[in-house]
Coordinates of C-alpha atoms in Angstrom, one line a residue:
M1 CA 0.4 -0.2 -0.1
Q2 CA 1.5 3.7 -1.3
R3 CA 0.9 6.7 1.1
R4 CA -1.1 8.6 -2.3
D5 CA 1.2 12.3 -2.2
F6 CA -2.8 14.4 -1.5
I7 CA -5.0 12.5 1.0
N8 CA -8.7 13.8 0.5
G9 CA -6.8 17.8 -0.8
V10 CA -4.8 17.8 1.5
S11 CA -1.3 18.2 1.6
A12 CA 1.0 15.4 2.7
A13 CA 3.7 18.1 4.3
T14 CA 0.1 19.8 5.6
L15 CA -0.8 16.6 7.0
A16 CA 1.7 16.3 8.7
S17 CA 1.6 19.4 10.8
L18 CA -2.2 18.4 11.6
L19 CA -1.1 14.9 12.8
A20 CA 1.4 14.1 15.6
G21 CA 3.5 12.7 13.5
E22 CA 3.9 10.9 9.2
R23 CA 2.3 7.8 9.8
P24 CA 5.6 5.8 10.6
R25 CA 7.2 3.5 7.7
S26 CA 9.1 1.7 10.0
A27 CA 9.3 -0.8 13.0
H28 CA 9.8 1.5 15.8
A29 CA 7.3 4.6 17.2
A30 CA 7.4 8.0 15.5
Q31 CA 9.3 10.0 17.5
T32 CA 8.2 12.0 19.8
S33 CA 8.3 14.4 23.5
Y34 CA 4.4 13.5 24.4
P35 CA 4.4 9.1 23.8
P36 CA 0.4 9.4 24.0
T37 CA 0.7 11.3 20.1
A38 CA 3.1 7.9 19.6
Q39 CA 2.1 6.6 16.4
G40 CA 4.2 3.2 14.3
L41 CA 4.1 0.3 16.3
R42 CA 3.7 1.1 20.2
G43 CA 2.2 -1.6 23.4
Q44 CA 5.7 -3.1 24.4
Y45 CA 7.3 -1.8 21.6
P46 CA 11.0 -2.5 19.8
G47 CA 13.2 -1.2 22.4
S48 CA 10.9 -1.5 25.9
F49 CA 11.5 -5.2 25.8
E50 CA 15.7 -6.3 25.3
I51 CA 16.5 -6.4 28.0
A52 CA 13.7 -7.9 30.1
H53 CA 14.5 -10.8 27.0
A54 CA 17.8 -11.4 27.9
A55 CA 17.5 -11.5 31.7
R56 CA 14.8 -14.4 30.9
D57 CA 17.7 -16.2 28.3
G58 CA 20.4 -16.0 31.6
A59 CA 22.2 -12.3 31.1
F60 CA 21.9 -12.1 35.2
T61 CA 22.5 -14.8 36.5
G62 CA 25.0 -13.8 38.9
P63 CA 26.1 -11.2 41.1
V64 CA 25.0 -7.1 38.7
A65 CA 27.4 -4.3 39.3
A66 CA 25.6 -1.1 39.2
Q67 CA 26.3 2.6 40.3
D68 CA 24.5 3.7 43.4
T69 CA 22.6 6.5 42.6
G70 CA 22.6 7.0 46.6
E71 CA 18.9 7.5 46.6
H72 CA 16.9 5.3 49.4
Y73 CA 13.1 5.2 49.3
D74 CA 10.1 3.5 51.7
L75 CA 8.8 2.1 49.0
V76 CA 10.3 1.3 45.4
V77 CA 7.5 0.2 42.7
V78 CA 8.5 -2.0 40.0
G79 CA 5.9 -1.3 36.8
G80 CA 3.6 1.7 36.5
G81 CA 0.5 0.4 35.2
I82 CA -2.2 0.7 37.4
S83 CA -1.4 -1.8 39.8
G84 CA 2.0 -0.3 40.7
L85 CA 0.0 3.5 40.4
S86 CA -2.8 2.1 43.0
A87 CA 0.3 0.6 45.0
A88 CA 2.1 4.4 46.2
W89 CA -1.4 5.2 46.6
F90 CA -2.5 2.6 49.0
Y91 CA 1.7 3.0 50.9
R92 CA 1.7 6.8 50.4
Q93 CA -2.4 6.7 51.9
A94 CA -0.9 4.3 55.1
L95 CA 2.4 6.4 55.5
G96 CA 1.7 9.5 55.2
P97 CA 2.6 12.1 52.3
K98 CA 5.8 12.8 53.0
T99 CA 6.4 8.9 52.5
R100 CA 9.2 8.5 49.7
I101 CA 8.4 5.8 46.6
L102 CA 10.0 6.0 42.8
I103 CA 7.9 3.8 39.9
I104 CA 9.8 2.3 37.5
D105 CA 8.6 1.0 34.0
N106 CA 10.8 0.1 31.5
H107 CA 7.8 1.7 28.7
D108 CA 8.1 6.2 27.7
D109 CA 4.9 6.0 29.2
F110 CA 3.1 5.6 32.9
G111 CA -0.5 3.6 32.6
G112 CA 0.8 0.1 31.0
H113 CA -1.9 -1.7 29.2
A114 CA -3.5 1.6 29.6
K115 CA -2.6 3.0 26.8
R116 CA -3.6 5.9 25.9
N117 CA -3.7 7.3 22.3
E118 CA -3.5 10.7 21.3
F119 CA -4.4 11.7 17.7
H120 CA -4.5 15.3 16.2
V121 CA -6.6 16.8 13.6
G122 CA -6.2 20.3 12.2
N123 CA -7.6 22.0 16.1
R124 CA -9.7 18.6 17.0
M125 CA -7.8 16.1 19.3
L126 CA -9.4 12.5 18.7
L127 CA -8.8 9.7 21.0
S128 CA -8.4 6.0 21.4
Y129 CA -7.7 3.4 24.1
G130 CA -4.6 1.2 23.1
G131 CA -5.3 -1.3 25.5
T132 CA -7.1 -2.0 28.8
M133 CA -10.7 -0.8 27.5
S134 CA -13.6 -0.5 29.9
I135 CA -14.4 -0.2 33.4
E136 CA -16.5 -3.8 33.7
T137 CA -16.0 -7.1 34.7
P138 CA -17.9 -10.3 35.1
F139 CA -18.2 -9.2 39.2
P140 CA -18.9 -6.5 41.0
Y141 CA -16.2 -3.8 41.8
S142 CA -15.0 -4.5 45.9
F143 CA -15.4 -1.2 48.2
T144 CA -11.6 -0.8 47.4
A145 CA -12.1 -0.4 44.0
K146 CA -15.0 1.4 44.4
A147 CA -13.2 4.0 47.1
L148 CA -10.4 4.1 45.4
L149 CA -12.0 5.4 41.8
S150 CA -14.7 7.8 44.0
E151 CA -11.5 9.6 45.8
L152 CA -10.0 10.1 41.9
G153 CA -13.8 11.2 41.1
I154 CA -15.1 8.9 38.9
D155 CA -18.8 8.6 39.2
L156 CA -20.1 6.4 38.0
S157 CA -23.8 7.8 37.8
R158 CA -22.6 10.6 35.5
K159 CA -22.5 8.4 32.2
S160 CA -25.5 8.9 31.5
R161 CA -25.0 12.5 30.4
I162 CA -21.4 11.1 29.4
E163 CA -22.6 8.5 26.7
Q164 CA -24.5 9.6 23.8
P165 CA -26.2 6.5 22.1
T166 CA -28.1 8.4 19.6
R167 CA -25.2 9.9 17.5
F168 CA -25.1 6.0 16.2
A169 CA -29.3 5.7 15.5
G170 CA -30.5 2.9 13.4
M171 CA -26.5 1.9 13.4
T172 CA -25.9 -2.0 14.6
R173 CA -23.8 -4.4 15.1
G174 CA -23.1 -6.5 12.0
V175 CA -20.6 -8.9 10.3
F176 CA -18.6 -9.4 7.2
F177 CA -18.7 -12.2 5.2
D178 CA -15.2 -13.3 3.4
K179 CA -15.5 -14.7 -0.1
A180 CA -13.0 -17.2 0.4
H181 CA -14.8 -18.3 2.9
F182 CA -18.7 -18.0 2.5
G183 CA -19.0 -17.6 -0.6
A184 CA -19.3 -13.8 -1.1
D185 CA -16.8 -10.6 0.2
R186 CA -20.6 -9.3 2.3
I187 CA -21.7 -7.1 5.3
V188 CA -24.7 -8.1 7.3
A189 CA -26.4 -5.4 10.1
G190 CA -28.6 -6.4 12.8
Y191 CA -26.0 -9.6 14.6
S192 CA -27.0 -10.8 17.4
E193 CA -27.3 -14.0 19.6
A194 CA -30.6 -14.8 19.4
A195 CA -30.5 -14.2 15.4
T196 CA -33.5 -14.4 14.1
D197 CA -33.6 -16.0 9.9
T198 CA -34.6 -12.6 8.7
F199 CA -30.8 -12.0 9.7
W200 CA -29.5 -15.0 8.2
Q201 CA -32.0 -15.0 4.8
Q202 CA -28.8 -11.8 3.5
T203 CA -25.8 -13.3 4.5
P204 CA -24.3 -15.8 2.0
L205 CA -24.1 -19.2 3.5
D206 CA -25.5 -22.2 2.1
D207 CA -29.2 -23.8 3.1
A208 CA -27.4 -25.8 5.7
A209 CA -24.4 -24.0 6.9
R210 CA -28.1 -21.3 7.2
R211 CA -30.7 -23.6 8.5
A212 CA -27.9 -24.2 11.1
L213 CA -27.1 -21.5 12.3
V214 CA -30.8 -21.0 13.1
K215 CA -31.4 -23.3 14.7
L216 CA -28.6 -22.5 17.1
H217 CA -29.6 -19.2 17.7
A218 CA -33.4 -20.0 18.9
R219 CA -34.6 -19.2 21.9
D220 CA -35.5 -22.9 22.2
A221 CA -31.8 -24.1 21.2
N222 CA -31.1 -26.8 23.7
P223 CA -28.7 -29.5 22.4
L224 CA -28.6 -31.6 25.2
P225 CA -32.2 -32.9 25.5
D226 CA -32.8 -35.4 28.5
M227 CA -30.1 -33.9 30.9
T228 CA -30.1 -32.4 33.9
P229 CA -28.8 -29.4 35.0
E230 CA -26.2 -30.4 36.8
A231 CA -25.0 -33.2 33.8
R232 CA -25.1 -30.3 31.3
R233 CA -22.8 -28.3 33.7
A234 CA -21.1 -31.2 34.7
L235 CA -20.2 -32.4 30.0
L236 CA -19.8 -27.7 29.3
E237 CA -16.9 -28.0 31.4
R238 CA -15.5 -30.7 29.8
I239 CA -15.5 -30.2 26.2
S240 CA -14.7 -27.0 24.8
Y241 CA -17.3 -25.2 22.4
E242 CA -16.3 -26.2 19.1
T243 CA -16.9 -29.7 20.8
F244 CA -20.6 -29.0 21.3
L245 CA -21.2 -26.8 18.2
R246 CA -20.0 -29.7 15.8
Q247 CA -20.8 -33.4 17.9
Y248 CA -23.8 -31.9 19.7
A249 CA -25.3 -29.0 18.1
R250 CA -24.6 -30.9 14.5
L251 CA -23.7 -27.3 12.8
P252 CA -21.3 -28.1 9.4
D253 CA -17.9 -26.7 8.8
Q254 CA -19.5 -23.3 6.5
A255 CA -21.5 -22.7 10.0
V256 CA -18.4 -23.1 12.1
A257 CA -16.1 -20.7 9.8
F258 CA -19.0 -17.9 11.4
F259 CA -17.3 -18.9 14.9
A260 CA -13.7 -18.4 13.5
G261 CA -13.1 -14.9 14.9
A262 CA -15.2 -15.0 18.0
A263 CA -13.3 -14.7 21.0
Y264 CA -15.4 -15.4 25.2
R265 CA -14.0 -15.3 28.5
N266 CA -10.3 -14.3 28.0
N267 CA -10.4 -14.0 24.5
M268 CA -10.3 -18.5 24.4
R269 CA -11.3 -19.4 21.0
L270 CA -13.7 -22.4 20.0
D271 CA -11.5 -24.9 20.3
T272 CA -10.4 -23.9 24.1
C273 CA -12.5 -22.3 25.5
P274 CA -14.8 -24.5 27.8
A275 CA -18.3 -24.9 26.3
F276 CA -19.4 -23.7 30.3
S277 CA -17.5 -20.8 29.3
A278 CA -19.0 -19.8 25.8
L279 CA -22.1 -20.4 27.8
R280 CA -21.7 -17.6 30.3
Y281 CA -20.9 -14.7 28.3
G282 CA -23.4 -15.0 25.8
A283 CA -22.5 -17.6 23.1
P284 CA -25.7 -19.1 20.7
G285 CA -26.2 -22.2 21.7
F286 CA -27.9 -22.6 25.2
A287 CA -31.4 -20.0 25.6
G288 CA -33.2 -23.4 25.9
M289 CA -31.5 -25.3 28.4
A290 CA -31.3 -25.0 31.5
V291 CA -28.3 -25.4 33.6
A292 CA -26.2 -25.7 36.8
Q293 CA -25.1 -22.1 37.1
D294 CA -23.5 -19.5 40.0
P295 CA -25.2 -16.3 38.9
I296 CA -23.6 -13.3 37.3
V297 CA -23.3 -10.4 38.7
E298 CA -21.9 -7.7 36.6
S299 CA -20.3 -4.4 37.8
E300 CA -20.8 -0.8 36.1
T301 CA -19.8 0.1 32.3
F302 CA -18.1 3.0 31.8
H303 CA -16.1 4.3 28.8
F304 CA -13.1 7.1 28.4
P305 CA -12.6 7.7 24.7
D306 CA -8.5 6.3 26.2
G307 CA -9.8 3.9 27.9
N308 CA -8.8 3.0 31.0
A309 CA -5.1 5.6 30.6
S310 CA -7.5 8.6 32.5
I311 CA -7.8 6.5 35.7
A312 CA -3.7 5.9 35.2
R313 CA -4.0 9.3 34.9
L314 CA -6.1 10.5 37.9
L315 CA -3.4 8.1 39.6
A316 CA -0.4 10.2 38.4
G317 CA -1.8 12.9 38.9
R318 CA -3.3 12.8 42.0
L319 CA 0.7 11.2 42.9
V320 CA 3.0 13.8 41.3
P321 CA 1.8 17.3 41.9
G322 CA 2.2 19.9 38.9
L323 CA 1.9 16.1 36.3
F324 CA -1.2 18.3 34.7
G325 CA -1.1 22.1 37.0
T326 CA -4.0 21.4 38.0
P327 CA -6.9 18.4 40.0
Q328 CA -8.8 17.2 37.5
T329 CA -11.6 15.7 37.2
M330 CA -12.9 12.8 34.9
E331 CA -14.3 15.1 32.9
S332 CA -10.8 17.5 32.5
I333 CA -8.9 15.0 32.3
V334 CA -9.7 13.5 29.1
T335 CA -7.9 17.0 27.4
A336 CA -5.5 17.6 30.2
R337 CA -2.1 17.7 28.6
A338 CA 0.9 16.2 31.5
D339 CA 4.0 17.8 31.9
Y340 CA 6.4 14.6 31.6
G341 CA 9.4 17.1 32.6
T342 CA 7.9 16.8 36.4
L343 CA 7.5 12.9 36.4
D344 CA 10.8 12.1 37.9
R345 CA 11.8 15.8 40.3
A346 CA 14.0 15.3 42.8
S347 CA 11.8 18.0 45.4
S348 CA 9.0 15.3 44.9
P349 CA 7.8 12.1 47.5
V350 CA 6.6 10.2 44.1
R351 CA 8.6 10.2 41.8
I352 CA 8.2 7.8 38.4
R353 CA 11.5 6.8 36.5
L354 CA 10.1 6.4 32.3
G355 CA 12.4 4.2 30.3
Q356 CA 14.9 2.1 32.8
M357 CA 13.8 -2.4 33.2
V358 CA 14.4 -3.2 36.6
V359 CA 17.0 -6.7 35.6
R360 CA 17.4 -7.3 39.5
V361 CA 15.6 -7.3 43.5
E362 CA 17.7 -8.0 46.2
H363 CA 18.2 -8.2 49.9
T364 CA 21.4 -6.3 50.8
G365 CA 20.8 -9.3 53.9
S366 CA 19.8 -12.6 55.4
A367 CA 15.8 -13.1 53.9
P368 CA 13.3 -13.4 54.3
A369 CA 14.0 -13.6 58.2
A370 CA 15.1 -10.6 60.5
D371 CA 18.4 -9.8 61.2
K372 CA 19.6 -11.2 65.1
A373 CA 21.8 -8.4 65.9
T374 CA 18.9 -5.3 64.7
G375 CA 15.7 -7.6 64.5
R376 CA 15.0 -5.7 61.5
I377 CA 14.6 -6.9 58.1
A378 CA 17.6 -5.8 55.3
P379 CA 16.6 -3.1 52.5
V380 CA 16.4 -4.4 49.6
R381 CA 18.5 -2.4 45.9
V382 CA 17.1 -2.3 43.0
V383 CA 18.7 -2.5 39.9
Y384 CA 17.6 -1.0 36.3
Q385 CA 18.9 -0.1 32.9
K386 CA 18.0 0.9 29.8
P387 CA 15.5 -2.0 28.3
D388 CA 16.8 -2.2 25.0
G389 CA 20.3 -2.6 25.9
S390 CA 21.5 0.6 24.3
D391 CA 23.4 1.5 27.7
P392 CA 25.4 -0.8 29.1
V393 CA 25.4 1.8 32.6
R394 CA 23.2 0.0 34.9
H395 CA 22.1 2.4 38.7
A396 CA 21.3 0.8 41.3
V397 CA 19.4 1.7 44.7
T398 CA 17.6 1.4 47.8
A399 CA 13.7 1.0 49.7
D400 CA 12.7 -0.4 52.7
N401 CA 9.7 -2.3 51.1
V402 CA 8.9 -2.9 47.5
I403 CA 6.6 -4.4 45.4
L404 CA 6.6 -6.1 42.4
A405 CA 3.5 -4.2 39.8
C406 CA 5.7 -6.1 36.2
F407 CA 4.0 -9.6 34.7
N408 CA 4.2 -12.6 36.8
N409 CA 6.8 -14.5 34.1
I410 CA 9.6 -11.5 34.3
I411 CA 9.8 -11.9 38.3
P412 CA 11.7 -15.2 38.9
Y413 CA 14.4 -13.9 36.5
I414 CA 14.9 -10.7 38.7
M415 CA 14.8 -12.0 41.5
P416 CA 16.8 -15.7 41.5
E417 CA 16.3 -15.8 45.8
L418 CA 12.9 -16.7 45.7
P419 CA 12.4 -20.1 46.3
D420 CA 11.9 -22.4 43.7
A421 CA 8.9 -22.9 44.4
Q422 CA 7.3 -20.0 43.4
K423 CA 9.8 -18.8 40.9
A424 CA 8.1 -22.4 39.1
A425 CA 4.3 -20.9 40.2
L426 CA 5.4 -17.5 39.1
K427 CA 5.7 -18.9 35.3
Y428 CA 2.9 -21.3 35.5
P429 CA 0.8 -18.4 33.1
S430 CA 0.9 -17.8 29.6
K431 CA -0.3 -14.2 29.3
V432 CA -2.6 -13.5 26.1
P433 CA -1.1 -12.0 23.4
M434 CA -3.2 -9.6 21.8
M435 CA -2.8 -6.3 19.2
Y436 CA -4.7 -2.8 19.0
A437 CA -5.1 -0.6 16.9
S438 CA -5.8 3.1 16.5
V439 CA -7.0 3.9 13.5
V440 CA -7.8 7.3 12.1
L441 CA -10.4 7.7 9.4
S442 CA -10.6 10.8 7.6
N443 CA -15.0 10.4 8.1
W444 CA -16.9 7.7 8.6
R445 CA -19.7 7.7 5.6
A446 CA -18.9 3.5 4.6
W447 CA -19.7 2.3 8.0
K448 CA -23.0 4.6 8.2
Q449 CA -24.3 3.0 4.1
A450 CA -23.5 0.0 5.6
G451 CA -25.7 0.7 8.8
I452 CA -23.1 -0.8 11.1
E453 CA -21.5 1.1 14.2
N454 CA -19.5 -2.2 14.9
L455 CA -18.7 -5.7 12.6
M456 CA -17.1 -9.4 13.2
V457 CA -14.8 -10.6 11.3
P458 CA -14.8 -14.3 11.3
N459 CA -11.2 -14.7 9.6
G460 CA -10.5 -11.5 9.0
Y461 CA -6.5 -10.3 10.4
Y462 CA -8.7 -7.8 12.2
Q463 CA -11.1 -10.0 14.1
H464 CA -13.3 -7.5 15.1
L465 CA -13.8 -3.6 14.5
L466 CA -15.5 -1.3 16.3
L467 CA -16.2 2.9 15.8
D468 CA -15.2 5.5 18.8
S469 CA -17.7 4.9 21.9
P470 CA -20.1 8.0 21.1
A471 CA -19.1 10.8 23.8
R472 CA -19.1 14.2 25.7
F473 CA -16.2 14.9 28.0
A474 CA -16.8 18.7 28.9
A475 CA -16.8 20.1 25.8
F476 CA -14.8 16.9 23.9
D477 CA -16.8 14.7 22.0
T478 CA -16.1 11.5 21.0
V479 CA -18.1 11.4 17.5
R480 CA -19.3 14.1 15.6
S481 CA -20.6 14.2 12.2
P482 CA -19.7 11.2 9.5
D483 CA -18.9 13.2 7.6
E484 CA -15.6 14.3 10.1
P485 CA -13.0 12.7 11.2
I486 CA -13.1 9.8 13.9
T487 CA -10.8 6.7 15.6
L488 CA -11.7 3.5 14.8
H489 CA -10.4 0.5 16.9
M490 CA -9.7 -3.2 15.0
L491 CA -9.1 -5.8 17.6
R492 CA -6.5 -9.2 16.2
N493 CA -5.6 -11.9 19.0
P494 CA -3.7 -14.3 16.6
N495 CA -4.6 -17.5 17.9
F496 CA -3.3 -21.7 16.0
P497 CA -6.3 -24.0 16.5
G498 CA -5.2 -27.8 17.3
H499 CA -2.9 -26.7 19.9
P500 CA -3.3 -26.3 23.6
R501 CA -4.8 -22.5 24.7
K502 CA -1.3 -21.4 26.8
E503 CA 0.8 -23.0 23.4
Q504 CA -1.7 -20.8 21.7
N505 CA -0.8 -17.7 23.5
R506 CA 3.3 -18.7 22.9
M507 CA 2.3 -19.0 19.8
G508 CA 0.9 -15.4 19.2
R509 CA 3.0 -14.3 20.6
A510 CA 6.1 -15.0 18.5
E511 CA 4.6 -14.6 15.2
M512 CA 3.8 -10.7 16.7
L513 CA 7.0 -11.0 18.1
A514 CA 8.2 -11.5 14.7
T515 CA 6.2 -9.2 12.3
S516 CA 7.0 -5.8 11.1
F517 CA 4.6 -2.6 11.1
K518 CA 5.2 -2.5 7.9
T519 CA 3.6 -6.5 7.4
I520 CA 0.6 -5.1 10.2
E521 CA -0.1 -2.0 8.3
A522 CA -0.4 -3.2 4.2
A523 CA -2.9 -5.9 6.0
T524 CA -4.4 -3.3 8.0
C525 CA -5.1 -1.3 5.5
D526 CA -5.9 -4.2 3.0
Q527 CA -8.3 -5.3 4.6
L528 CA -10.8 -1.5 5.5
Q529 CA -10.4 -1.7 1.8
Q530 CA -12.3 -4.9 0.8
I531 CA -14.7 -4.7 3.7
F532 CA -15.3 -1.2 2.9
G533 CA -14.7 -0.2 -0.6
P534 CA -17.5 -0.9 -1.9
Y535 CA -19.5 1.9 0.4
G536 CA -16.8 4.2 -1.2
F537 CA -13.6 3.8 1.3
D538 CA -10.6 4.3 0.1
S539 CA -7.6 3.9 2.7
A540 CA -5.0 5.7 1.2
R541 CA -7.1 8.8 1.2
D542 CA -9.6 7.4 4.5
I543 CA -6.6 6.6 6.6
L544 CA -4.7 9.3 8.5
G545 CA -3.6 8.0 11.4
L546 CA -2.6 4.2 13.1
T547 CA -1.5 3.2 16.4
V548 CA -0.3 -0.3 17.0
N549 CA -0.9 -0.9 20.0
R550 CA 1.3 -4.1 19.9
W551 CA 0.9 -6.7 23.4
P552 CA 2.4 -10.1 23.5
H553 CA 2.4 -10.1 27.0
G554 CA -1.6 -9.5 27.3
Y555 CA -4.6 -10.3 29.3
A556 CA -3.4 -12.2 32.7
Y557 CA -4.3 -15.4 32.2
T558 CA -7.1 -17.2 33.9
Y559 CA -7.6 -21.1 34.5
D560 CA -10.1 -23.0 32.7
T561 CA -11.8 -26.6 33.0
L562 CA -10.1 -27.7 29.6
G563 CA -6.4 -26.6 30.1
D564 CA -5.8 -26.3 33.6
P565 CA -6.0 -29.1 36.3
A566 CA -8.1 -28.6 39.1
F567 CA -6.2 -26.6 41.5
P568 CA -7.1 -26.4 45.1
D569 CA -6.9 -23.1 46.0
A570 CA -4.6 -22.3 48.1
E571 CA -2.4 -23.9 45.5
Q572 CA -3.3 -22.7 42.3
P573 CA -0.2 -21.2 40.5
H574 CA -1.4 -16.9 41.0
I575 CA -2.2 -17.7 45.1
I576 CA 1.7 -19.3 45.4
G577 CA 3.4 -16.7 43.4
R578 CA 2.4 -13.9 45.4
R579 CA 2.8 -14.8 48.1
P580 CA 5.4 -11.6 50.5
Y581 CA 9.1 -12.6 51.0
G582 CA 11.0 -10.3 52.8
R583 CA 10.3 -7.4 52.2
V584 CA 9.3 -7.8 48.3
S585 CA 5.6 -8.2 47.9
I586 CA 4.1 -8.7 44.7
A587 CA 1.4 -6.6 42.9
N588 CA -0.3 -7.5 39.1
A589 CA -3.4 -8.6 37.6
D590 CA -1.2 -11.7 36.9
A591 CA -1.7 -12.0 41.2
G592 CA -5.8 -12.1 41.0
A593 CA -5.3 -14.7 37.6
S594 CA -8.1 -12.4 36.3
A595 CA -7.7 -9.2 33.3
F596 CA -9.5 -6.5 34.6
T597 CA -8.3 -3.4 36.2
N598 CA -10.3 -3.4 39.6
V599 CA -8.0 -6.8 40.0
A600 CA -5.0 -5.2 39.7
I601 CA -6.6 -1.9 42.2
D602 CA -7.3 -5.5 44.7
Q603 CA -3.6 -6.7 43.7
A604 CA -1.9 -3.6 45.2
E605 CA -4.2 -3.3 48.5
R606 CA -3.1 -6.7 49.3
A607 CA 0.6 -5.6 48.3
V608 CA 0.5 -2.9 50.2
Q609 CA -0.8 -4.3 52.8
D610 CA 1.7 -7.4 53.2
A611 CA 4.5 -4.5 52.7
L612 CA 3.3 -2.9 55.7
V613 CA 3.3 -6.5 57.6
S614 CA 7.2 -6.5 56.8
R615 CA 7.7 -3.8 58.1
A616 CA 6.7 -4.3 61.6
Y617 CA 10.7 -6.3 62.4
D618 CA 10.8 -2.5 62.6

């Protein structure tokens, strides 16, 4: 795909001044002094993880030399995501505003998976989320998580005044059927888990597949008659959703192909998702059957334009005075500009040090027992260096407490003094790879004409496409006229059918790391052109910006009844893995074995309690 010299009547030179950087064609993100506006490869981008991989491969097995900075902190937090920021928040609440805290992160921005993608077209700001999307879970938020959101000024009762669903009036969820699998390239609007014959008659499916899918989506669907609710649950827990569709619902191959891009609990696919989990997450085929199950009590749902990056920004703004100039509200934070120069000032009690990878965490004396002479556990030494390996110089600080709010699977390599059983538990999960692309479109007329605002693409490079949610935050509108620019979210979750779930995650991670931005950009443009070309869309003209948020280590791993043994509660790997060790405790979503923001917050609070208990030796 070649970029035209003139895009929609605007010269490329002019466009460069409108967007935060020319759409890049290299493997690296566009250089910018303001991280949220960087385009190209973001997320876990080249330059952010090379030393982490070196640590994994045994580069730091012995003593690690480093220059002592002379800095000593009450707390060092390794990882500047929502869990790390929350840990700093809770620790400071416990010990007071003068508590000295250093947060270290290997990326050029804070927030972890809560990544902000910011674009500027003329005098208008456009936003998208590069990772964590919403305040939502299939279970209620804890008192701790609710209290933190409240203290940050996030009031979910205001969402009815913020959301503007009428902007998409008459537009629905659709499905793109591709010629290679279904005989024709066609968008069909109006899909739901209770889709009727009216929807299916518009599809290019053959008669056998159409009849099977109509039956599956019926309100009385029950491919498991003559079984008790308890027996149904037992069966559904031990078979995959694909087995359910093929062997019990009797779907032919073309009908099964309709679900190829569907993702259920924690982005599990047909062949790895237990049928019971598919039922719990609203998959079709179960509407007419009674199944024994616990009730689902979901949390409230709310979506900032930049996803939960707004939560991270509110947290960072409260921790680091001056980051946003003045205190921010849940509406003003959306457009507030951060002063990154304030993050690591010596005068600030809380400092955030970006662009540094921690390579060693170790107690300076015996651990975890207290020193017999003093009754105290020795301070912890933390060594870090540039994450891309460009600077071999390492630096070291010390702290009374350390909270590891990074991924579980890197912890055994940066803290070798942990017990072997704990290190094995930390290595058990295989995080779910995913890729979130944020695309700036010059207009959304093609979507309006097709009558869709949300598109499933069963066999596409990206499997889910969503226009930005219509909302108004003070004077900021996310969606305006179909003739005006908009951000489009495209989600890719690489999977390799036929392999165990954890192996599919590893294979997806390897594929992601081996794929260049140029290849991703071409695939993005080609897919949009294939789908929306018949509606007047021109990828070379209508794509104004592209940020690809690549997460080889994405969602926290959750257990399932197909891929994991039935661990006793106390022996679950995440329980063993998060045990405190001396002055070091662990906080992250991995520690809760659940990929939700409130879990990251809850685990941060638990890790702080572990840290405070360790201080009882003083």
